[in-house]
Short mmCIF file of C-alpha atoms in Angstrom, two decimals:
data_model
loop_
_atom_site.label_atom_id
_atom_site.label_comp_id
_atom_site.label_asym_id
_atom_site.label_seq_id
_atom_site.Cartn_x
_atom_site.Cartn_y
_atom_site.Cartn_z
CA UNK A 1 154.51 -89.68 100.96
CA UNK A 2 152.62 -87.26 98.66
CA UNK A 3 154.04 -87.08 94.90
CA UNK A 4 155.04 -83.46 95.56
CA UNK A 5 156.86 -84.29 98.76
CA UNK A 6 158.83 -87.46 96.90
CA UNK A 7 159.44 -85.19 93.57
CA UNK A 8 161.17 -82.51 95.69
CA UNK A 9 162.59 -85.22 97.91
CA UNK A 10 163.99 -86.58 94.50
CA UNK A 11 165.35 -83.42 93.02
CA UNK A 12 167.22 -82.43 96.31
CA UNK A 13 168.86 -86.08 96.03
CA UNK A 14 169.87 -85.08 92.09
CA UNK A 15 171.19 -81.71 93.37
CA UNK A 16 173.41 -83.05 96.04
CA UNK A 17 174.89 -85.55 93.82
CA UNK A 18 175.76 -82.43 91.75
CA UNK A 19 177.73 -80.81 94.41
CA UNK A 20 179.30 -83.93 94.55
CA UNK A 21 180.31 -83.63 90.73
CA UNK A 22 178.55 -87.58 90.24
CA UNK A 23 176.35 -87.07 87.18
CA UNK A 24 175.42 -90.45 86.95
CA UNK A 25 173.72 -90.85 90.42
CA UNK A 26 172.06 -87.35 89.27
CA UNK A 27 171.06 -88.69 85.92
CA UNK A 28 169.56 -91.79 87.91
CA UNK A 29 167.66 -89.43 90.15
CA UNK A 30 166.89 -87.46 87.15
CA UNK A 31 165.11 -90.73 85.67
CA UNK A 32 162.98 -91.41 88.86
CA UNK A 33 161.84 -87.83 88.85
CA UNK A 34 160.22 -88.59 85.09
CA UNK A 35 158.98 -91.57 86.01
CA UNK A 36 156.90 -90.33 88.69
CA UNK A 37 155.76 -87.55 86.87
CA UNK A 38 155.01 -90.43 84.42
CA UNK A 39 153.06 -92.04 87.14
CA UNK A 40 151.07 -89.21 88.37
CA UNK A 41 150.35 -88.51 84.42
CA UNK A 42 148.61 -91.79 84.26
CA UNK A 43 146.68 -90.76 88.04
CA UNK A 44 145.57 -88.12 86.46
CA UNK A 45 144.27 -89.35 83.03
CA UNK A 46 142.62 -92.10 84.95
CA UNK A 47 141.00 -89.73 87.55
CA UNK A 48 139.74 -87.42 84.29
CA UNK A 49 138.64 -90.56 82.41
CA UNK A 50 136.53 -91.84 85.65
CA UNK A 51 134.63 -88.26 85.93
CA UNK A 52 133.70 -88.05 82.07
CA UNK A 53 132.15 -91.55 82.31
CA UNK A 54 130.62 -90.69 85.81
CA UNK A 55 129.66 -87.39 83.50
CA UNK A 56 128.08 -89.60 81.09
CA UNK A 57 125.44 -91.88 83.31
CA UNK A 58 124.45 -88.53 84.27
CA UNK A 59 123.46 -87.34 81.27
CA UNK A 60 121.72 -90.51 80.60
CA UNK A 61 119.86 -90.35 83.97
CA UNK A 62 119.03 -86.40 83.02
CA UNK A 63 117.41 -86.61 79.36
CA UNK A 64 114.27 -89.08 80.27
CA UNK A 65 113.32 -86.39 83.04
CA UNK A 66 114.22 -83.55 81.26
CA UNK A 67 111.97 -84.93 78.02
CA UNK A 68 109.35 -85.14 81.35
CA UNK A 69 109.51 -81.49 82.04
CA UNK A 70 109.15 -80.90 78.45
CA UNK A 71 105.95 -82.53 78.53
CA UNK A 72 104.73 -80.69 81.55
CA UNK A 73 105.35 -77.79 80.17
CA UNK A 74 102.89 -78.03 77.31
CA UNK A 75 100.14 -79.07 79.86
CA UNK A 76 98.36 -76.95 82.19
CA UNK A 77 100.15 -75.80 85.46
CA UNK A 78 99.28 -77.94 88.36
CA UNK A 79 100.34 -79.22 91.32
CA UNK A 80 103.28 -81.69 91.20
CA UNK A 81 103.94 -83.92 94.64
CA UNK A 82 107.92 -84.52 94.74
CA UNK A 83 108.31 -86.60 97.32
CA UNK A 84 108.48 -89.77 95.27
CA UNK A 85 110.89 -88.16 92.84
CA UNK A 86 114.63 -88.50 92.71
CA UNK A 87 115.23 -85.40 90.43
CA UNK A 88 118.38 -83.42 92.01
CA UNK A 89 120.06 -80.39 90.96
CA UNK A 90 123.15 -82.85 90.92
CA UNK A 91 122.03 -84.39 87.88
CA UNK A 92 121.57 -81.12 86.30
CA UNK A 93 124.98 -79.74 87.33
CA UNK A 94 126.61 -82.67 86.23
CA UNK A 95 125.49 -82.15 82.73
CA UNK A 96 126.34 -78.52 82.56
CA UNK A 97 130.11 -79.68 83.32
CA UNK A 98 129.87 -82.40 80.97
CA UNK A 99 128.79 -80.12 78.19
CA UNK A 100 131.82 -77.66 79.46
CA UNK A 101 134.52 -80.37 78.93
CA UNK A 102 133.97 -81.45 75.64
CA UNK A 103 133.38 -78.23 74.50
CA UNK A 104 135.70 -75.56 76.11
CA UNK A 105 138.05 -76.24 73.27
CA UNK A 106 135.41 -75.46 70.27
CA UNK A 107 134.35 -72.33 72.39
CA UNK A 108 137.96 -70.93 72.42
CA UNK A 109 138.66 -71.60 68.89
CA UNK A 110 135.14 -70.09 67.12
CA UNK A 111 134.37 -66.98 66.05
CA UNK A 112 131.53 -65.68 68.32
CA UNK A 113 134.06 -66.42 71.41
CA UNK A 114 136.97 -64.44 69.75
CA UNK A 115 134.06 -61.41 69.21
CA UNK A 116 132.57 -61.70 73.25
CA UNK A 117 136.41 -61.74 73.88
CA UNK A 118 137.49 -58.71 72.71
CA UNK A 119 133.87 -56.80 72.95
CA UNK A 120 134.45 -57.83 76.96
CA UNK A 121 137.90 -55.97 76.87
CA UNK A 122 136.23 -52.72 75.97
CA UNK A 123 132.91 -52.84 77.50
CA UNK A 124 130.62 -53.51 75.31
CA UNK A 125 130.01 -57.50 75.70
CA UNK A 126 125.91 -58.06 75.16
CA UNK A 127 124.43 -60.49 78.25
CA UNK A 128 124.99 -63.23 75.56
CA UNK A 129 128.35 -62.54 74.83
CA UNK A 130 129.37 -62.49 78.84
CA UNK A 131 127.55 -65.83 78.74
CA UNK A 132 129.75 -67.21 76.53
CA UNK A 133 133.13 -65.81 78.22
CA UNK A 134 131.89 -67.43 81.09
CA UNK A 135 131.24 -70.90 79.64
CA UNK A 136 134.72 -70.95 78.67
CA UNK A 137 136.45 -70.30 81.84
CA UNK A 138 135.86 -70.10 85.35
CA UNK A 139 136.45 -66.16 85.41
CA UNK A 140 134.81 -63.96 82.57
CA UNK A 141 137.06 -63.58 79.89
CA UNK A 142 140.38 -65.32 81.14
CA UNK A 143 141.04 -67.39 78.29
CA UNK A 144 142.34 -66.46 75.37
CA UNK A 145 140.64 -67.02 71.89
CA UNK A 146 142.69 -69.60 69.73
CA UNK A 147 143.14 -67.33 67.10
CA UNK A 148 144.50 -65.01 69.09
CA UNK A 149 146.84 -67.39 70.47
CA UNK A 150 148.16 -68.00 67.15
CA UNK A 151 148.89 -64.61 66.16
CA UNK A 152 150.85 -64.22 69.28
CA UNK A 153 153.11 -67.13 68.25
CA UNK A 154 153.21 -66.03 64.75
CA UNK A 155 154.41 -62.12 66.33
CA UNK A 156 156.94 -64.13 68.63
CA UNK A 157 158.75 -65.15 65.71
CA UNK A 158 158.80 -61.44 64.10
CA UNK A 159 159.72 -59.59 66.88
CA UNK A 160 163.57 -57.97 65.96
CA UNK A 161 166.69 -59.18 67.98
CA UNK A 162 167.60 -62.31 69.41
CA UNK A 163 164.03 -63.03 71.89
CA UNK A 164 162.69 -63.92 67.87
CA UNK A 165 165.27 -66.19 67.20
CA UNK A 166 165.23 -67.95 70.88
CA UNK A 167 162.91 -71.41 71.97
CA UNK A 168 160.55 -70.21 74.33
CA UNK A 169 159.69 -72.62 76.67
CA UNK A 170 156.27 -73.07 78.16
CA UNK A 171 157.10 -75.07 81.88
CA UNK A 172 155.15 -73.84 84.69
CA UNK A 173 156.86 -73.48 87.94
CA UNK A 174 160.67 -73.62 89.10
CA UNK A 175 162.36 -74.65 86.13
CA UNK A 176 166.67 -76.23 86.10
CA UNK A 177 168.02 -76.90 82.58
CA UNK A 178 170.78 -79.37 82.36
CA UNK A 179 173.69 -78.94 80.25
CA UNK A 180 177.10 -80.15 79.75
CA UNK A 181 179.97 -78.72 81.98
CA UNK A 182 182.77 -81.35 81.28
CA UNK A 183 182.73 -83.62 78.57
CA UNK A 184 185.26 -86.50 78.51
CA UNK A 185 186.75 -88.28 75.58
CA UNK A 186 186.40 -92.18 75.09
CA UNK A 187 189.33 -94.09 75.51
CA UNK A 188 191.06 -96.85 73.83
CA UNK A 189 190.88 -99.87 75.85
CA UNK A 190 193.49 -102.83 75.98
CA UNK A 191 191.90 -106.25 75.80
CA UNK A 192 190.99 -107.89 78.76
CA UNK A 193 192.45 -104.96 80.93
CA UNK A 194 190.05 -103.21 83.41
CA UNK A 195 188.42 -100.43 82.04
CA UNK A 196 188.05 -96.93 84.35
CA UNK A 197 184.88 -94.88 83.82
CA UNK A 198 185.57 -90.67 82.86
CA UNK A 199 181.97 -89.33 83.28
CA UNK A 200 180.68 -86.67 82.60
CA UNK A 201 179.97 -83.57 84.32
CA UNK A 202 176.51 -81.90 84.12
CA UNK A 203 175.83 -78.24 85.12
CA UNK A 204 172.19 -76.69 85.77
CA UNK A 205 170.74 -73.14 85.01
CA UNK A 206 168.70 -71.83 87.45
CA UNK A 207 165.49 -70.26 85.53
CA UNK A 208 163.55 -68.05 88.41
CA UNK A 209 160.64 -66.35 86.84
CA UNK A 210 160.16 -62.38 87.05
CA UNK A 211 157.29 -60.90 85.74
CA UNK A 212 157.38 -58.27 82.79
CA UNK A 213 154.50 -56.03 82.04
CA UNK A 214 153.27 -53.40 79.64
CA UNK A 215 150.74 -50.82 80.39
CA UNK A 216 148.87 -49.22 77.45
CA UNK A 217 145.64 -46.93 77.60
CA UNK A 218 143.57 -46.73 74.52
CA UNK A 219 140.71 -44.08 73.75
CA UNK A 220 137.47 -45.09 75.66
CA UNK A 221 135.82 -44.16 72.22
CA UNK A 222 135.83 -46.99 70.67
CA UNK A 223 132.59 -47.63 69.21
CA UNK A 224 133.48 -47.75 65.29
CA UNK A 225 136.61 -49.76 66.53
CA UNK A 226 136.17 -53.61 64.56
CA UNK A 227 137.32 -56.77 66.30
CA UNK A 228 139.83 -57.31 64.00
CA UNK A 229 141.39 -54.03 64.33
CA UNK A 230 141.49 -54.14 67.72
CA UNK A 231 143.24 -57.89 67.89
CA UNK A 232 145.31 -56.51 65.83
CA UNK A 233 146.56 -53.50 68.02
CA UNK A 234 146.38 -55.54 71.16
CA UNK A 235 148.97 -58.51 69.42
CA UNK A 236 151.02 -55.61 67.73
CA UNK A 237 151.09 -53.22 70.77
CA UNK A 238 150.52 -54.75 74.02
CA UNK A 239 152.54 -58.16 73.85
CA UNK A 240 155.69 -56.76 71.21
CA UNK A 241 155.83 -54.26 73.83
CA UNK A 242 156.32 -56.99 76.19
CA UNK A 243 158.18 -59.26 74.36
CA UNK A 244 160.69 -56.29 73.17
CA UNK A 245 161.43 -56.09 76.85
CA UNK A 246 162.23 -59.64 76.91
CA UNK A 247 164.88 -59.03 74.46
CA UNK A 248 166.07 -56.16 76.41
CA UNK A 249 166.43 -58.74 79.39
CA UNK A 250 168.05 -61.45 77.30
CA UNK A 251 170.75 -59.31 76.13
CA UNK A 252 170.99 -56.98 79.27
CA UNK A 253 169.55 -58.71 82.02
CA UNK A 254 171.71 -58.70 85.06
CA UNK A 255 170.43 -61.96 87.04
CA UNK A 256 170.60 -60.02 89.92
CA UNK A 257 166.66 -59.63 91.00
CA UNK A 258 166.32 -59.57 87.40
CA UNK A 259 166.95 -61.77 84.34
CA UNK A 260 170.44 -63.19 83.22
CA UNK A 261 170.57 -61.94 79.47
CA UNK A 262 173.85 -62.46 77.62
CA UNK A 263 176.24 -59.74 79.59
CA UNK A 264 175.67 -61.12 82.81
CA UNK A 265 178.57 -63.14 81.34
CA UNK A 266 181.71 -63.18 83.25
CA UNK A 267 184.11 -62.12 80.20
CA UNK A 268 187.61 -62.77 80.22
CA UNK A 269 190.00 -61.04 77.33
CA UNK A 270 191.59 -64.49 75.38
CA UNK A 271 189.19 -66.80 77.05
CA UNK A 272 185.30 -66.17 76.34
CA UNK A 273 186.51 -62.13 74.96
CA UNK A 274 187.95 -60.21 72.88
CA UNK A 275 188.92 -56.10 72.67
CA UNK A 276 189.56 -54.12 69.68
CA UNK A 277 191.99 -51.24 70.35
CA UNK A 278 190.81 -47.84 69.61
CA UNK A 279 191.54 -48.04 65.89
CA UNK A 280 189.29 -49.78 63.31
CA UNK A 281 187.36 -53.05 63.82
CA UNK A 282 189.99 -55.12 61.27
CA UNK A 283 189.96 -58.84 60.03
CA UNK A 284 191.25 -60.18 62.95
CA UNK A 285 189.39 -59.28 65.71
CA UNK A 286 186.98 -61.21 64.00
CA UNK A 287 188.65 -64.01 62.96
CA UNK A 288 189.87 -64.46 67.05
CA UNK A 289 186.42 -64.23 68.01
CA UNK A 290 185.80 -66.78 66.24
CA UNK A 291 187.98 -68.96 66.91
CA UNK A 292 187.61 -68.85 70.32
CA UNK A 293 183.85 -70.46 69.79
CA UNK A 294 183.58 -73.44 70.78
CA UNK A 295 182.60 -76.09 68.08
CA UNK A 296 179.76 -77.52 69.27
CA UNK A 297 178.15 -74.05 69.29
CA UNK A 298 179.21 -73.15 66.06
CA UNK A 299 176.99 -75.14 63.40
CA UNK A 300 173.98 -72.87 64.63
CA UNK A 301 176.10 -69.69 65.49
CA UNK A 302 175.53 -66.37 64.56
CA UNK A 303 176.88 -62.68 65.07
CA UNK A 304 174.61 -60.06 67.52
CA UNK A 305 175.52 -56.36 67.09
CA UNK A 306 173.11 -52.69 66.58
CA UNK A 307 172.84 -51.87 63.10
CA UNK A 308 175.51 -49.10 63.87
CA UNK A 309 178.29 -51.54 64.54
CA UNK A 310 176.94 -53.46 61.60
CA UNK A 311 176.77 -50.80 59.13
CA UNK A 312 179.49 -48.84 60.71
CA UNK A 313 182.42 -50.72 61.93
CA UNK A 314 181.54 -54.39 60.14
CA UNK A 315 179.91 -53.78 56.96
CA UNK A 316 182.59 -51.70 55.38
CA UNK A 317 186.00 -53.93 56.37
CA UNK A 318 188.03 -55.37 53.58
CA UNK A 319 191.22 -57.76 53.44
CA UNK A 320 193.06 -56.52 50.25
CA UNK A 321 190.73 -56.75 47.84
CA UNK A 322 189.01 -60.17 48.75
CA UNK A 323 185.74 -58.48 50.49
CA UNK A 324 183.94 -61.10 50.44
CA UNK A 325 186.36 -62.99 52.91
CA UNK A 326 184.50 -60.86 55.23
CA UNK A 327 180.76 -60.04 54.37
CA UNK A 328 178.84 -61.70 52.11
CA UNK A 329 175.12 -60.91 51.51
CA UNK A 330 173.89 -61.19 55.42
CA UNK A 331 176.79 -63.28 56.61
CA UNK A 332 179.70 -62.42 58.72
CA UNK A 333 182.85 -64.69 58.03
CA UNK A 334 180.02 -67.39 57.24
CA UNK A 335 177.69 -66.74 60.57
CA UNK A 336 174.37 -65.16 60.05
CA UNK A 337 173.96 -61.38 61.52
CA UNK A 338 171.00 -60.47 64.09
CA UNK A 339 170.35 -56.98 64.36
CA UNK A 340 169.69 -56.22 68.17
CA UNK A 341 169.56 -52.72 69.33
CA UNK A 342 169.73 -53.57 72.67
CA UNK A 343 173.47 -54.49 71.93
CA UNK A 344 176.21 -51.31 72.79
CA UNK A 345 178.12 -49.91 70.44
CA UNK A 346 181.10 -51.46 69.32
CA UNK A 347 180.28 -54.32 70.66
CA UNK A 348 179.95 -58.04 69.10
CA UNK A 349 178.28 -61.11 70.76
CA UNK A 350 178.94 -64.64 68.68
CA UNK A 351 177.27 -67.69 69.99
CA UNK A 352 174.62 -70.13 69.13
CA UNK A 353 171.07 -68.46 70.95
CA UNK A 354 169.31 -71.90 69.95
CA UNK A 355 171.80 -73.67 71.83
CA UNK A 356 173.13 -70.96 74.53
CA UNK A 357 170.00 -68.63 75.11
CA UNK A 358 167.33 -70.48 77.73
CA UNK A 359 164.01 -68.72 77.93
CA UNK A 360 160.42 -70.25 79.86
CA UNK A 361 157.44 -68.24 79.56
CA UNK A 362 154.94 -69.78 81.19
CA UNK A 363 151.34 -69.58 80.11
CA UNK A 364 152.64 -66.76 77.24
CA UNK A 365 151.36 -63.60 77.23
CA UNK A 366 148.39 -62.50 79.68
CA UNK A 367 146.08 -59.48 78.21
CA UNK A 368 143.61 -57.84 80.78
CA UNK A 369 142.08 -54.87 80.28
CA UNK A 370 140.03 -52.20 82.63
CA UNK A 371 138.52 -48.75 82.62
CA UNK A 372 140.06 -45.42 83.37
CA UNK A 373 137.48 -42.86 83.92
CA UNK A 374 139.27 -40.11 85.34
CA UNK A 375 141.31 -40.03 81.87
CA UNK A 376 138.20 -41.85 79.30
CA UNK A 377 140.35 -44.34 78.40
CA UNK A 378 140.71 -48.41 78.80
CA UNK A 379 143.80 -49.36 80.00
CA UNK A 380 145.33 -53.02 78.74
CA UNK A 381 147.84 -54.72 80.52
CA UNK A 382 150.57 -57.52 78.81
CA UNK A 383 151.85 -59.11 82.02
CA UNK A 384 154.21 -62.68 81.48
CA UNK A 385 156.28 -64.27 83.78
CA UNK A 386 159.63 -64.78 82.28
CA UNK A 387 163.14 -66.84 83.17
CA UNK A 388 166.21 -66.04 81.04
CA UNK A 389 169.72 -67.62 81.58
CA UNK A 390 172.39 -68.42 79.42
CA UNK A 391 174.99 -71.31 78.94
CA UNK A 392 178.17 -69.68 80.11
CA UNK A 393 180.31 -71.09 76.78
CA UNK A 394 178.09 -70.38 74.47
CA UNK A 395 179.02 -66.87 73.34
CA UNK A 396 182.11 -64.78 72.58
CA UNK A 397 182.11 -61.18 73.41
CA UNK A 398 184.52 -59.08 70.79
CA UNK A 399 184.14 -55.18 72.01
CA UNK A 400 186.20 -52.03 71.54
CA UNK A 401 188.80 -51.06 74.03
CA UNK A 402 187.23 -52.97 76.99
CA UNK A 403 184.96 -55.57 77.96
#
């Protein structure tokens, strides 16, 4: 049986034992599932390690003749018989992918790579520049310079509303996150009586992928335009535009042939909700939001509203004369405030996104770029497959009138 076959063989088992509401014989699927994958790790490495010393005879075998068709080449031409040689083109492509593996990385991450990168995205790569790109990845231009790569993380953790605050996870492929459904207490136990297991339940969120994009065109005149400036615009522009979407999708997202954001929640007034009547946001609603969080979720909490609800309904609420009960400096009631305007009006989300909010992008964000002549431009194009789901405890709704 192939490792795919028994993996999917393997996570079937897990699932059924779900249904079933055993966690342990799913946990104990769960642990043959990692080590295989452990297994096939260790195929792998030892397949990779095989090629780079079969990589490395090569080379040896390849320098003595190529030092001999050095030395030709400073003699006269003449006529060479070949039949008694045992010079291939094998040899010589051998080398060229040695060369390729250990260097790939060092391409990525210097300079001149991060230059033929971006001068590729507008046109205007030189023949050595293309040669480069295409050292560094099987298709011109398809990796993404390190640098690049880091600014993108570094503008992942800027970008406003609750996608900045999140862990992205980077898993390709179908992804199911495990977490906690029922969780039973410990017992005291009588000596020498028998004792009776109370396991524990595990759920799983489904994470499908659906892909978000965002087009932008950009003047075909770009000939003063410096590589810096133009990183710059394509980080700032093309993936915040994506990655503001994301948000959109974690708070909004449906899960129906889309993302499930935050209000794809199932809210029930006294349970996971709570409505404030068409008066004033007061004290209370608050405080009953609150409390109805549980406490595991609570240590890494924090209120989500628009700044209109902040600055409108929250910022300005007073008990008596003890204000600070309330709001004090960015904290609500002692939970930190994220300003998502993505949120509704009048509405309140508090919950733990470290804990609650599950989001896998894999491979990040994709930048391609191609021309537009019948407008002069150069069109770029952030594309990222994304999965979004949430932990169904792990926010409180508090909204006005209805949920």
């Amino acid at each position: 049986m192939s490792y795919e076959d028994e993996r999917a063989e393997l996570m079937s088992k897990a699932e059924d034992a779900l249904e079933q509401n055993n966690a342990q014989l799913a946990n104990d699927y769960m642990d043959k599932v990692e080590k295989l994958d452990a297994k096939q790790d260790e195929a792998i490495e030892a397949v990779v390690n095989e090629a780079i010393e079969e990589m490395t005879d090569i080379v040896e075998k390849v320098d003595p003749v190529l030092e001999m068709v050095n030395e030709m080449a400073l003699e006269e031409p003449k006529t060479i018989d070949l039949k008694n040689e045992s010079v291939t083109t094998t040899y010589l492509k051998g080398a060229e992918v040695m060369n390729e593996l250990t260097n790939i990385r060092d391409i990525i991450a210097s300079p001149d790579y991060r230059d033929a990168y971006y001068m590729n995205l507008i046109n205007r790569a030189t023949p050595e520049q293309m040669q480069m790109l295409t050292t560094a990845s099987s298709s011109a231009g398809a990796a993404v310079p390190q640098p690049t790569l880091n600014k993108i993380q570094e503008c992942l953790k800027k970008v406003p509303g609750i996608i900045g605050k999140a862990q992205i996870l980077d898993i390709p492929g179908m992804v199911k996150i495990p977490y906690e459904k029922t969780f039973n207490d410990a017992a005291l136990h009588t000596e020498e009586a028998s004792i009776s297991g109370s396991e524990d339940v595990l759920d799983y969120l489904a994470m499908p992928t659906y892909e978000v994009v965002k087009l932008l065109p950009l003047s075909a005149n770009l000939e003063a335009t410096s590589v810096d400036a133009l990183e710059d615009w394509v980080v700032n522009s093309v993936v915040r535009g994506v990655m503001n979407k994301v948000d959109y999708y974690a708070v909004l997202g449906s899960g129906s042939s889309q993302q499930a954001g935050i209000e794809s929640l199932t809210w029930t007034s006294g349970t996971n909700g709570i409505i404030w009547g068409s008066t004033a946001l007061a004290y209370a609603d608050l405080a009953a939001t609150a409390a109805l969080l549980p406490a595991i979720y609570q240590p890494t909490a924090c209120w989500i509203m628009n700044s209109k609800t902040y600055w409108g309904a929250v910022r300005g609420l007073v008990v008596g004369s003890s204000y600070d009960q309330i709001v004090e400096g960015q904290k609500v009631l002692g939970f930190d405030v994220v300003i998502d305007d993505n949120v509704g009006n009048d509405t309140l989300y508090l919950g733990s996104i470290e804990e609650g909010l599950k989001v896998n992008m894999p491979g990040g964000v994709a930048v391609k770029s191609q021309p537009n002549l019948r407008y002069n431009t150069v069109d770029f194009l952030g594309a990222a497959n994304v999965a979004i789901n949430v932990i169904p405890n792990a926010f409180i709704k508090c909204k006005k009138t209805s949920l």
